[in-house]
Short mmCIF file of C-alpha atoms in Angstrom, two decimals:
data_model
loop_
_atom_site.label_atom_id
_atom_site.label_comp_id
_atom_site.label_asym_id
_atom_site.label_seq_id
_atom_site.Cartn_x
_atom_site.Cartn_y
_atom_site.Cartn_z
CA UNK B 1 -37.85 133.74 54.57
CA UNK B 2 -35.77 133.11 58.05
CA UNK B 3 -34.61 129.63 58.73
CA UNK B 4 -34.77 128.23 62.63
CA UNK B 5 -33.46 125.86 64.28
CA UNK B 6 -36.74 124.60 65.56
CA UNK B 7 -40.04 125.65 65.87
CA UNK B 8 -42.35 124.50 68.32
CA UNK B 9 -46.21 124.34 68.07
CA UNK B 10 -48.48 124.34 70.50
CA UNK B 11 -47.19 125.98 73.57
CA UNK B 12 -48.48 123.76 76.35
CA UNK B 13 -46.10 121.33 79.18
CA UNK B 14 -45.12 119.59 76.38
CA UNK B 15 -44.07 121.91 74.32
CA UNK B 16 -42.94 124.23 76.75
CA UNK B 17 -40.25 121.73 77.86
CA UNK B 18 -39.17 121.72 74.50
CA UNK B 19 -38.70 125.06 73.63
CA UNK B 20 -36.81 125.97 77.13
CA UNK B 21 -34.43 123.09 76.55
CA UNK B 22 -33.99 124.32 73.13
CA UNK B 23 -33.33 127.80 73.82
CA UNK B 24 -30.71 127.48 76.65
CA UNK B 25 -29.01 125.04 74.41
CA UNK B 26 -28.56 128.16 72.68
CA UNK B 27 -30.78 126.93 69.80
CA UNK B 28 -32.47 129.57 67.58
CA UNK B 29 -36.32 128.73 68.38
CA UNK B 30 -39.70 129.94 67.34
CA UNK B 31 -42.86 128.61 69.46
CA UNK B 32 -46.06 129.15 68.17
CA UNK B 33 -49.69 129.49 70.06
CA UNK B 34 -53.02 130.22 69.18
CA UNK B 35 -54.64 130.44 72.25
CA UNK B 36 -52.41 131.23 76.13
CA UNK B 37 -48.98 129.35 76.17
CA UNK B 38 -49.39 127.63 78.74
CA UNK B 39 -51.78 125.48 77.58
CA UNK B 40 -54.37 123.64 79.04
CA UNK B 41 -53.10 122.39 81.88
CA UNK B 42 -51.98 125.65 83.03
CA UNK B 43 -55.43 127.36 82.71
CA UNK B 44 -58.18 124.86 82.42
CA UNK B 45 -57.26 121.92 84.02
CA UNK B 46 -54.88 120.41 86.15
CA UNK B 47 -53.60 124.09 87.38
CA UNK B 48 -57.50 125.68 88.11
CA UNK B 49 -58.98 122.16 89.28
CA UNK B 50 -55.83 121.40 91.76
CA UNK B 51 -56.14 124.90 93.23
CA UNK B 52 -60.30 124.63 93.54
CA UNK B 53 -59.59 120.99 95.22
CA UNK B 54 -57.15 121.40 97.77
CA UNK B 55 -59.67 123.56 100.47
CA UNK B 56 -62.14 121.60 100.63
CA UNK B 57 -59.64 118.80 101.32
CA UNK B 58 -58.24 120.86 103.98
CA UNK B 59 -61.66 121.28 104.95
CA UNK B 60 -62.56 117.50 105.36
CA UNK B 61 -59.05 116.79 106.94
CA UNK B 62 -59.77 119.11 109.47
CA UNK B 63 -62.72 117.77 110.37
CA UNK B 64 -61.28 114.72 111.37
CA UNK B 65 -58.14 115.73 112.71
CA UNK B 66 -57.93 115.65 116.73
CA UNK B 67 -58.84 119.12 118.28
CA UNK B 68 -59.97 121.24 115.28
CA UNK B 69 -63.73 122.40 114.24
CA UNK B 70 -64.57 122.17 110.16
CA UNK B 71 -63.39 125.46 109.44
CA UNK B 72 -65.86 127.34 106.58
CA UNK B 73 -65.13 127.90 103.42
CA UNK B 74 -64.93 131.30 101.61
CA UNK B 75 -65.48 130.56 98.13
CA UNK B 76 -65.05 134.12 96.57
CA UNK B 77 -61.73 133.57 98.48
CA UNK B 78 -60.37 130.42 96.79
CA UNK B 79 -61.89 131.78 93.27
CA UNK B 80 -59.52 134.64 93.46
CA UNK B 81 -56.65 132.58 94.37
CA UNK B 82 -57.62 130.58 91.67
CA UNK B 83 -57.79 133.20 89.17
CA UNK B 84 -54.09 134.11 90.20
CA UNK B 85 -53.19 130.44 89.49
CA UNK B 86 -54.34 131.07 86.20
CA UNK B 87 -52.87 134.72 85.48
CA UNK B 88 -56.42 136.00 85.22
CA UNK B 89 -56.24 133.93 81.98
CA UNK B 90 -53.24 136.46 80.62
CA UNK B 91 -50.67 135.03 79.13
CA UNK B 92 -48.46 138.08 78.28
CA UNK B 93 -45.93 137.67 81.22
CA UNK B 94 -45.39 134.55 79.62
CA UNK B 95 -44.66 135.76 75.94
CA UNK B 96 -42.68 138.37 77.16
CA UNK B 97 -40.64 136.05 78.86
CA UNK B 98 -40.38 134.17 75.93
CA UNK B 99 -39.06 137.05 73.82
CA UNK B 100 -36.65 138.19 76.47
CA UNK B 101 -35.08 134.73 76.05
CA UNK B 102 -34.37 134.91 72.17
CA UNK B 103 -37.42 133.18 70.92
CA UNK B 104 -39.87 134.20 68.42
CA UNK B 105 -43.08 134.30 69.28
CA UNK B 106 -45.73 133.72 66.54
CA UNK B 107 -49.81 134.08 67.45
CA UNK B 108 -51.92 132.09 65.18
CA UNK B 109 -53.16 128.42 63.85
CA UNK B 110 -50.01 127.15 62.11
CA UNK B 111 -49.91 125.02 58.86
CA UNK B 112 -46.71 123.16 57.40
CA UNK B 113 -46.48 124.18 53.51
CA UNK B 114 -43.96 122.01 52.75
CA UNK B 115 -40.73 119.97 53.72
CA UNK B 116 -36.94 119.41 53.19
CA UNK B 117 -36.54 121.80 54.69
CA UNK B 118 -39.81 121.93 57.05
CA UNK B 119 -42.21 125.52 55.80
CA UNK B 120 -44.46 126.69 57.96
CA UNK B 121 -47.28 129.70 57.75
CA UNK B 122 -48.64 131.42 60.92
CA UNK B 123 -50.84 134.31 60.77
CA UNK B 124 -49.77 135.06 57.09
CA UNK B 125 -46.18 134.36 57.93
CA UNK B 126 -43.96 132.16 56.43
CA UNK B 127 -40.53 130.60 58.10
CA UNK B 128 -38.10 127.11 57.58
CA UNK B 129 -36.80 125.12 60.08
CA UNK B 130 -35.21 122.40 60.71
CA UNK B 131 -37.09 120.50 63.60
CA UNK B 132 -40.88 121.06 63.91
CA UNK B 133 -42.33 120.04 67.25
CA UNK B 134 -46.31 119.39 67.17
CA UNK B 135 -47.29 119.91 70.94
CA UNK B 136 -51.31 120.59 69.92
CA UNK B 137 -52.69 118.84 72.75
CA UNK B 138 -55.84 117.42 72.39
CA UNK B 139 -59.97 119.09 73.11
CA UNK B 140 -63.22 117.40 74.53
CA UNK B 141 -65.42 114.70 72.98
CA UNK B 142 -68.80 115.90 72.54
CA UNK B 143 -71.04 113.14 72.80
CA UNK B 144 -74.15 112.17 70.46
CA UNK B 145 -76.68 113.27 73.09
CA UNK B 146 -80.20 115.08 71.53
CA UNK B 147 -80.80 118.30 71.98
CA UNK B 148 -76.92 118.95 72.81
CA UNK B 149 -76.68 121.88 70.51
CA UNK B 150 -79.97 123.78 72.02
CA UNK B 151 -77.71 124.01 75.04
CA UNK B 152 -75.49 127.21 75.20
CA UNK B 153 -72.54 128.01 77.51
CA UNK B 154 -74.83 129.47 81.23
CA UNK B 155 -75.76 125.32 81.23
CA UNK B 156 -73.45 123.50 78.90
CA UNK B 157 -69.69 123.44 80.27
CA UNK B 158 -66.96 121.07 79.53
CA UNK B 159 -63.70 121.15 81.66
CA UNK B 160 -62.97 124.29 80.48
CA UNK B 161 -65.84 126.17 82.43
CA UNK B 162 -65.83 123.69 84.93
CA UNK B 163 -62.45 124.97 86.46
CA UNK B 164 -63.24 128.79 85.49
CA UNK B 165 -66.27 128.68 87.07
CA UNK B 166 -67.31 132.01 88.73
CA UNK B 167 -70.50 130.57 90.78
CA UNK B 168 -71.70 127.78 91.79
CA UNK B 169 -74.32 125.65 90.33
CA UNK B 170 -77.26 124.81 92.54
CA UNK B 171 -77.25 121.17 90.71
CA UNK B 172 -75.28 119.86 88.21
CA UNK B 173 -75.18 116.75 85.92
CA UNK B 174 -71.74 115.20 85.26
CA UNK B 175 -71.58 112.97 82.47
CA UNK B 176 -68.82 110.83 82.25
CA UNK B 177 -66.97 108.81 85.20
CA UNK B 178 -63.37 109.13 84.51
CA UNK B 179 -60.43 111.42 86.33
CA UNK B 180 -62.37 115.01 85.41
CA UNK B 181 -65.77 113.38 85.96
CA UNK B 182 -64.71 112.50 89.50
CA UNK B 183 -62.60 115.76 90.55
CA UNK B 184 -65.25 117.82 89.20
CA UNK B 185 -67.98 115.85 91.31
CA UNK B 186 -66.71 116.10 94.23
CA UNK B 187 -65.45 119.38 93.53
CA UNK B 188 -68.99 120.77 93.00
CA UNK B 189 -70.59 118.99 95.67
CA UNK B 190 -68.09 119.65 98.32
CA UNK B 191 -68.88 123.68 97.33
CA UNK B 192 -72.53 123.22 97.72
CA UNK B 193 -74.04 121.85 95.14
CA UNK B 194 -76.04 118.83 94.46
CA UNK B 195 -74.24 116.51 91.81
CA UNK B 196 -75.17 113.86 89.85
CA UNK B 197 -73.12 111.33 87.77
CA UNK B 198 -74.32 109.49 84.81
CA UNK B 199 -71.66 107.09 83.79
CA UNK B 200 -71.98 104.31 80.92
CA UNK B 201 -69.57 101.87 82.07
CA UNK B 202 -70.52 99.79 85.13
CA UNK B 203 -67.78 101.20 86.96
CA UNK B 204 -66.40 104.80 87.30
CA UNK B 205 -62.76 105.50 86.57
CA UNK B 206 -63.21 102.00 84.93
CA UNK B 207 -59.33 102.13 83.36
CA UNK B 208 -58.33 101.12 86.34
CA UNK B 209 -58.87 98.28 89.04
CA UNK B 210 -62.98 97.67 89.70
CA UNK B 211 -62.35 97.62 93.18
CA UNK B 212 -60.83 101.17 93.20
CA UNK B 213 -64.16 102.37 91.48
CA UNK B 214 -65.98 100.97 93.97
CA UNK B 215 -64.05 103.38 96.83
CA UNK B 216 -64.53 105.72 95.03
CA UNK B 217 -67.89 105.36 94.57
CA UNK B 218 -68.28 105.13 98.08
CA UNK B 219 -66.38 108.07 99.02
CA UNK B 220 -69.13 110.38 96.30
CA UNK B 221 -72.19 109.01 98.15
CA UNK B 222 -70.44 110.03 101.37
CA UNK B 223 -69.91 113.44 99.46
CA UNK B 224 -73.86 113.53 98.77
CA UNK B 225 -73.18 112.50 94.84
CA UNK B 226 -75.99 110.43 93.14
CA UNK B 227 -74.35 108.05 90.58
CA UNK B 228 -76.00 106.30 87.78
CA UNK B 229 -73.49 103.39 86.81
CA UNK B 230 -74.51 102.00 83.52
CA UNK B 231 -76.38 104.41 82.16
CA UNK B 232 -76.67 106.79 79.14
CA UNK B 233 -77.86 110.68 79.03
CA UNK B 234 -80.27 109.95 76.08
CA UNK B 235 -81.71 113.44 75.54
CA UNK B 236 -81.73 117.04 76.95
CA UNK B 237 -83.80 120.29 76.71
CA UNK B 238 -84.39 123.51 78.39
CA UNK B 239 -86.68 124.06 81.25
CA UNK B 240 -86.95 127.61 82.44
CA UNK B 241 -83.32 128.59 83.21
CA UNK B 242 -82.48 124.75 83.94
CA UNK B 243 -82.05 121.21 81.85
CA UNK B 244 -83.80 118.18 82.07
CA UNK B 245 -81.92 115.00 80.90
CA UNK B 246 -83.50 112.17 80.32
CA UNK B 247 -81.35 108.81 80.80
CA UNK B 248 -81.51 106.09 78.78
CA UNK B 249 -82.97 103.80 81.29
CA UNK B 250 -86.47 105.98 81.51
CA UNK B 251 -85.20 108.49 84.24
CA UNK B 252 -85.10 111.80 84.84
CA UNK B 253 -82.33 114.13 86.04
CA UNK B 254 -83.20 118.04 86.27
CA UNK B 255 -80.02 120.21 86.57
CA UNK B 256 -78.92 124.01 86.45
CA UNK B 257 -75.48 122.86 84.35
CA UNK B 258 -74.66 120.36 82.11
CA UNK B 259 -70.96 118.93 82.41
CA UNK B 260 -69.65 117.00 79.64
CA UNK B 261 -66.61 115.09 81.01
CA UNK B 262 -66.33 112.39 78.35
CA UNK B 263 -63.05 112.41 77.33
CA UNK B 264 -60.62 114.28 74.93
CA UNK B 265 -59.34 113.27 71.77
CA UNK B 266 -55.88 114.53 70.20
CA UNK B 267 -55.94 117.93 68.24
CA UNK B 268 -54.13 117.23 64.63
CA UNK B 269 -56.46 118.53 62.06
CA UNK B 270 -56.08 121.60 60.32
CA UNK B 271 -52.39 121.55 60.24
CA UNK B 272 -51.70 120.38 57.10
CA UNK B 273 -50.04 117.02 57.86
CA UNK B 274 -51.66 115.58 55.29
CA UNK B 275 -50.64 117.32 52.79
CA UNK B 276 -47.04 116.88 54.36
CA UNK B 277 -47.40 113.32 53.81
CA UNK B 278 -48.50 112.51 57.49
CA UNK B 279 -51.46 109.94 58.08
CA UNK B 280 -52.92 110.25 60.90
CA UNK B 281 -53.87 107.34 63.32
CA UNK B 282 -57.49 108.24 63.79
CA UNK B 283 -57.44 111.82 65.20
CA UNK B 284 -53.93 111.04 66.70
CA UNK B 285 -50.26 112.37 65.04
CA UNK B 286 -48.40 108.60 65.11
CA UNK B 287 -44.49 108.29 66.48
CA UNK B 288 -41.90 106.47 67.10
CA UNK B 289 -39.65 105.72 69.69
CA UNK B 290 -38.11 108.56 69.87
CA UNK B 291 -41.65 110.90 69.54
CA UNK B 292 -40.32 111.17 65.88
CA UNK B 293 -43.12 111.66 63.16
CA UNK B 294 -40.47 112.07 60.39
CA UNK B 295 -36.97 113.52 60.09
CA UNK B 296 -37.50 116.67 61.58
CA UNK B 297 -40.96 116.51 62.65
CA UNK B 298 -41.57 115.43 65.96
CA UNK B 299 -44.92 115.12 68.46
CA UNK B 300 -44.94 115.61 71.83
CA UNK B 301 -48.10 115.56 74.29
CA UNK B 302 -51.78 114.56 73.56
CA UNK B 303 -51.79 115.19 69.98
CA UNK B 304 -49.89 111.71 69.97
CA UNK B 305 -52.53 109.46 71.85
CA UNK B 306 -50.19 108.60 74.05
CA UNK B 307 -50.94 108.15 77.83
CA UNK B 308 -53.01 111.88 78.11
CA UNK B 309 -51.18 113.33 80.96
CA UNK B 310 -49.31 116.57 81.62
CA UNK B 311 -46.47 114.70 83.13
CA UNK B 312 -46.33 112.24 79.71
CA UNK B 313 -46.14 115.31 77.64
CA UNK B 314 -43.35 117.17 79.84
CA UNK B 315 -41.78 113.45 79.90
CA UNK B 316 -42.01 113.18 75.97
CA UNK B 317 -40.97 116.87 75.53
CA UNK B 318 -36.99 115.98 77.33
CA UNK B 319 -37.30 112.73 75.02
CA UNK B 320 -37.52 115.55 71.32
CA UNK B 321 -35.04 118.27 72.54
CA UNK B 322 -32.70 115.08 74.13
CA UNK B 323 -32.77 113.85 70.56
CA UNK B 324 -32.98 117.28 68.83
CA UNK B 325 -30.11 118.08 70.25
CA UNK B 326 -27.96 114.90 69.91
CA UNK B 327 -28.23 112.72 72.88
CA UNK B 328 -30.42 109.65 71.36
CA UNK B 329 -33.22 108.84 74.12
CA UNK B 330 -36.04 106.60 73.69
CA UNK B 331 -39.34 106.55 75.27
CA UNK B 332 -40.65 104.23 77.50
CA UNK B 333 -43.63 104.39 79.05
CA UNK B 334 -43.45 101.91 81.93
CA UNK B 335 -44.51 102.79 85.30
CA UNK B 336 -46.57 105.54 84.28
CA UNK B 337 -48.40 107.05 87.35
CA UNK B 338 -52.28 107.85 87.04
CA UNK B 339 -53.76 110.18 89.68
CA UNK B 340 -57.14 111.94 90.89
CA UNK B 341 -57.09 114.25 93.25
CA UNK B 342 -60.08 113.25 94.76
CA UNK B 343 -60.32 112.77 98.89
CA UNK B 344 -58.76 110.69 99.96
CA UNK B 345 -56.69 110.32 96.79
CA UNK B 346 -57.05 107.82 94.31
CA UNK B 347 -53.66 106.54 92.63
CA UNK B 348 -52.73 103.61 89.76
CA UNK B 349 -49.87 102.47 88.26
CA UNK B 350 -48.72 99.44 85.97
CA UNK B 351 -51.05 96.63 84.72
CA UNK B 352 -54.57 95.88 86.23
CA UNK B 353 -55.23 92.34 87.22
CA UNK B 354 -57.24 91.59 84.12
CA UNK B 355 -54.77 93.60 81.95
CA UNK B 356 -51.63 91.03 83.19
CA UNK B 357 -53.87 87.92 82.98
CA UNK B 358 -54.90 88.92 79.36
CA UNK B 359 -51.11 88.96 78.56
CA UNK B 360 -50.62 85.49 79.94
CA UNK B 361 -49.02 86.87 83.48
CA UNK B 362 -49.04 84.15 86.20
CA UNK B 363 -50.60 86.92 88.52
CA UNK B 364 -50.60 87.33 92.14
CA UNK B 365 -52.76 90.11 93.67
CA UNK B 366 -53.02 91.75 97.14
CA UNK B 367 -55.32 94.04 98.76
CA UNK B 368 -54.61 95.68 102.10
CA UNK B 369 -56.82 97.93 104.43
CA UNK B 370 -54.38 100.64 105.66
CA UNK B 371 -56.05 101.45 109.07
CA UNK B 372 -56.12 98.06 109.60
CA UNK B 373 -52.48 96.99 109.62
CA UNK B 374 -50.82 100.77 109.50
CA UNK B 375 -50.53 103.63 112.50
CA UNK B 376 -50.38 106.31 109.87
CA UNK B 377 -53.62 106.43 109.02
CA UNK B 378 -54.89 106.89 112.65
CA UNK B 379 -52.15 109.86 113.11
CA UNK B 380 -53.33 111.29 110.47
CA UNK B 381 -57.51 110.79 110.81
CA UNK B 382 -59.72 110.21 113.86
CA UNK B 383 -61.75 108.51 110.80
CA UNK B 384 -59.37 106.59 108.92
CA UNK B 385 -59.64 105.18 105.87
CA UNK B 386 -57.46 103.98 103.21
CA UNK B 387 -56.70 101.00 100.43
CA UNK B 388 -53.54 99.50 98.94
CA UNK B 389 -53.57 97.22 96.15
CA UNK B 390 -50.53 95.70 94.35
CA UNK B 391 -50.45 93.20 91.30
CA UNK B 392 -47.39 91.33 90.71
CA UNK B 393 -45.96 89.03 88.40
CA UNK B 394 -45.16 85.38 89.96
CA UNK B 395 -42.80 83.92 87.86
CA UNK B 396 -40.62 87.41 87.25
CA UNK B 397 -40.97 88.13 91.28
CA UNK B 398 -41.45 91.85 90.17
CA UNK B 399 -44.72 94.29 90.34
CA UNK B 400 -46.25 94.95 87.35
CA UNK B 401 -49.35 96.82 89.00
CA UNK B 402 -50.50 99.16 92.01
CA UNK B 403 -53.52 101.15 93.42
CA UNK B 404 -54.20 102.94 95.96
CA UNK B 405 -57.36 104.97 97.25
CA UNK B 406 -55.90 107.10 100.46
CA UNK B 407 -54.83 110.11 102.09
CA UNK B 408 -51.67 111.29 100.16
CA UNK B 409 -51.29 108.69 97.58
CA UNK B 410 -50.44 110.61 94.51
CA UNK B 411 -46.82 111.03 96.41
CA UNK B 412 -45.95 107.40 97.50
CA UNK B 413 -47.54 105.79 94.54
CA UNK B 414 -44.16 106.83 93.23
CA UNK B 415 -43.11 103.82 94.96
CA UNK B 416 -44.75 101.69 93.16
CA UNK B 417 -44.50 103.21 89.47
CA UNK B 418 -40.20 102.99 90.28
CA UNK B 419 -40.54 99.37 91.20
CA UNK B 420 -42.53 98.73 87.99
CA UNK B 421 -40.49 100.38 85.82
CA UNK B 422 -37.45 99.15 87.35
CA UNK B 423 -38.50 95.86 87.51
CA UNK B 424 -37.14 96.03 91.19
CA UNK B 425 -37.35 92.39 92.54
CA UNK B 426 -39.79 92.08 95.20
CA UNK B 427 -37.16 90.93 97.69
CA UNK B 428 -35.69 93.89 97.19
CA UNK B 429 -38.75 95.80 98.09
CA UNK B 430 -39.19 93.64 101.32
CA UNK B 431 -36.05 94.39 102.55
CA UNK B 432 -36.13 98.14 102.03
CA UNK B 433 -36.45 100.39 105.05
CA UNK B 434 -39.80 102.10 105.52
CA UNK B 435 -40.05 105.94 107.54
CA UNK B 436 -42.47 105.12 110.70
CA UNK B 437 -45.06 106.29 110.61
CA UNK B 438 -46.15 106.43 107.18
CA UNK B 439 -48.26 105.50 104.14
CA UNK B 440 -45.26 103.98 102.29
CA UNK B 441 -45.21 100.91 105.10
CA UNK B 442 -48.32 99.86 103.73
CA UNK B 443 -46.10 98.52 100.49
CA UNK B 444 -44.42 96.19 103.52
CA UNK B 445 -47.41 94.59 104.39
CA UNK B 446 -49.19 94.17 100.80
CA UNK B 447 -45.66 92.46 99.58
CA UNK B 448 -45.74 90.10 102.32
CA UNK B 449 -49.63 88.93 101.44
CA UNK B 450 -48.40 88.36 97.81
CA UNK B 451 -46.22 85.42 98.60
CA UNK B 452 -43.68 85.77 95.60
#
């Protein structure tokens, strides 16, 4: 039976950033995958869905910029470039690359038979190790709805065949309201077809500020979306080639495809954790500090329940090969950025206003309207439109919180998620040096309205 240094499984960001640390440390590594390493993210979600997103955003800036017509949009065009985002869904340049590199590569589910040291079976295949790294990721809830299981895959999709998509839908019904809800809404409706959103809470994207769910809100029914806030699909069933859904407040919605964007839950089960002595924390693989499970077994990425985002798993993956290899790093999750790349962008950061005045923060809140108080906006837009919102904590003089819902945010909400997890004093902030003319002034003029 061979002995590794490590073996990695689950071949996603997160684990991916652990196995290439790993190997040009010169560490003997095996990574494991049952589906395309990659992951996820690289063929079913942020990867496909970014790709899909960005013409139609072109599309809509163009239409407001100064001098230009709406240009049209070839979608058998931006589905090929799409499927070359996604390597036609082929992974093998990737395995290759893998094995050119010194790694093992082992196709299969994997299970952990044992410990001291660390046993694991793939595909029939047994092999030791000193560090195992479980990057699983996590896969879709599927909500109690009747009649969900008469549904097959031409008009039930999740995510998944959401962002593979070859055709269009004439309608579709989106259930859910948070990031993939939204994308995938205005996705579909800025490519034709007629979307509706049935979302339980009485906000969508409701993690974050209430007033940024409102914009975006907004910003659908500009797009043509019909949203039903507060509401419940209560039952489905086949209609000719279509679905009828029937909500739980007595209407009706009648749709081609069904899109079940309700969340995703981490993927531990089956791996025999167990067994290994590992309970999990409802479907989530607990850590520590340091992303350790145990000595020697570490999590990275969704499987751990912590903050769900590709750039948390690449973040936790430096944190297990860092410590892996010697150099003790903890985790800290401050200033985490959140981000939908909706149009005009919507962007968060930090606390809410409820969350700091549920942990006994003497708050102070801002809201600025960018075309109001900016040039940027009106550079960038004939039709301008934009919101900054910043929460801050009185007594520390220091953000704790920041929003945004405008053209570009996902790049200068860094801005904000540095100052929270910096703690960088607000006077600090006020005296810094702004490019004109940009987005990042706004900052300026929401730190002046805070009066910290």
């Amino acid at each position: 039976m061979e002995h590794l240094d490590a073996v990695v499984v689950g071949m996603g960001p997160g684990g991916e950033t652990v196995a290439d640390r790993l190997l040009r440390a010169g560490r003997r590594v095996a990574v494991v995958e049952e589906d395309l390493i990659g992951g996820e993210c690289a063929y079913y979600a942020c990867i496909p869905t970014k790709t899909l997103l960005r013409s139609p955003e072109v599309r809509e800036e163009a239409a407001t910029a100064p001098g230009l017509d709406r240009p049209r949009l070839d979608w058998p065009e931006l589905r090929g470039h799409r499927d070359e985002m996604i390597r036609h869904l082929d992974d093998s340049a990737q395995e290759r690359g893998y094995r050119d590199r010194g790694a093992q590569v082992l196709r299969g589910r994997a299970r952990i038979a044992g410990r001291d040291p660390w046993r694991l079976e793939v595909a029939g295949r047994e092999c030791t190790a000193d560090h195992v790294v479980v990057a699983t990721g996590s896969e879709p809830v599927r909500p109690p709805i009747e009649g969900l299981d008469t549904l097959d895959a031409s008009t039930l999709w999740t995510s998944r065949e959401a962002a593979t998509l070859t055709d269009v839908p004439r309608r579709t019904l989106v259930v859910g309201g948070g990031a993939v809800a939204v994308e995938l809404a205005q996705l579909l409706a800025r490519t034709g077809s007629a979307v509706t959103v049935v979302q339980r809470g009485e906000h969508l994207v409701d993690r974050e500020e209430p007033r940024l769910g409102e914009l975006v809100a907004e910003q659908l029914a500009r797009d043509g979306v019909t949203v039903h806030l507060g509401a419940e699909v209560a039952s489905v069933e086949r209609e000719g080639s279509g679905v009828v859904a029937a909500l739980d407040s007595g209407g009706r919605v009648e749709t081609d495809v069904l899109v079940l964007a309700t969340g995703r839950r981490p993927r531990a089960d089956g791996l025999g954790l167990e067994e290994a002595g590992v309970e999990l924390e409802g479907a989530a693989l607990p850590v520590d500090r340091h992303c350790r499970v145990r000595p020697g077994l570490w999590g990275v990425g969704d499987v751990t329940g912590v903050s769900m985002f590709t750039h948390v798993a690449k973040y936790q993956g430096r944190v297990v090969a860092d410590n892996i290899l010697g150099a003790a790093h903890t985790a800290d999750y401050t200033g985490v950025p959140r981000v939908l790349f909706t149009f005009p962008e919507t962007a968060g950061v930090g606390l809410t206003a409820r969350q700091a005045q549920e942990r006994g923060i003497d708050t102070a809140t801002a809201e600025v309207d960018l075309p109001e108080v900016l040039a940027r906006p009106w550079t960038h837009s004939t039709d301008p439109r934009g919101t900054l919102g910043l929460v801050a904590d009185r007594d520390r003089g220091v953000l704790v919180g920041a929003w945004a819902f405008a053209p570009q945010a996902a790049e200068w909400i860094h801005t904000a998620a540095l100052a929270v997890r910096a703690g960088i004093p607000i006077r600090v902030l006020l005296d810094a040096i702004p490019q004109f003319p940009t987005f990042n002034e706004a900052y300026t003029v929401a730190l002046e309205q805070l009066g910290v």
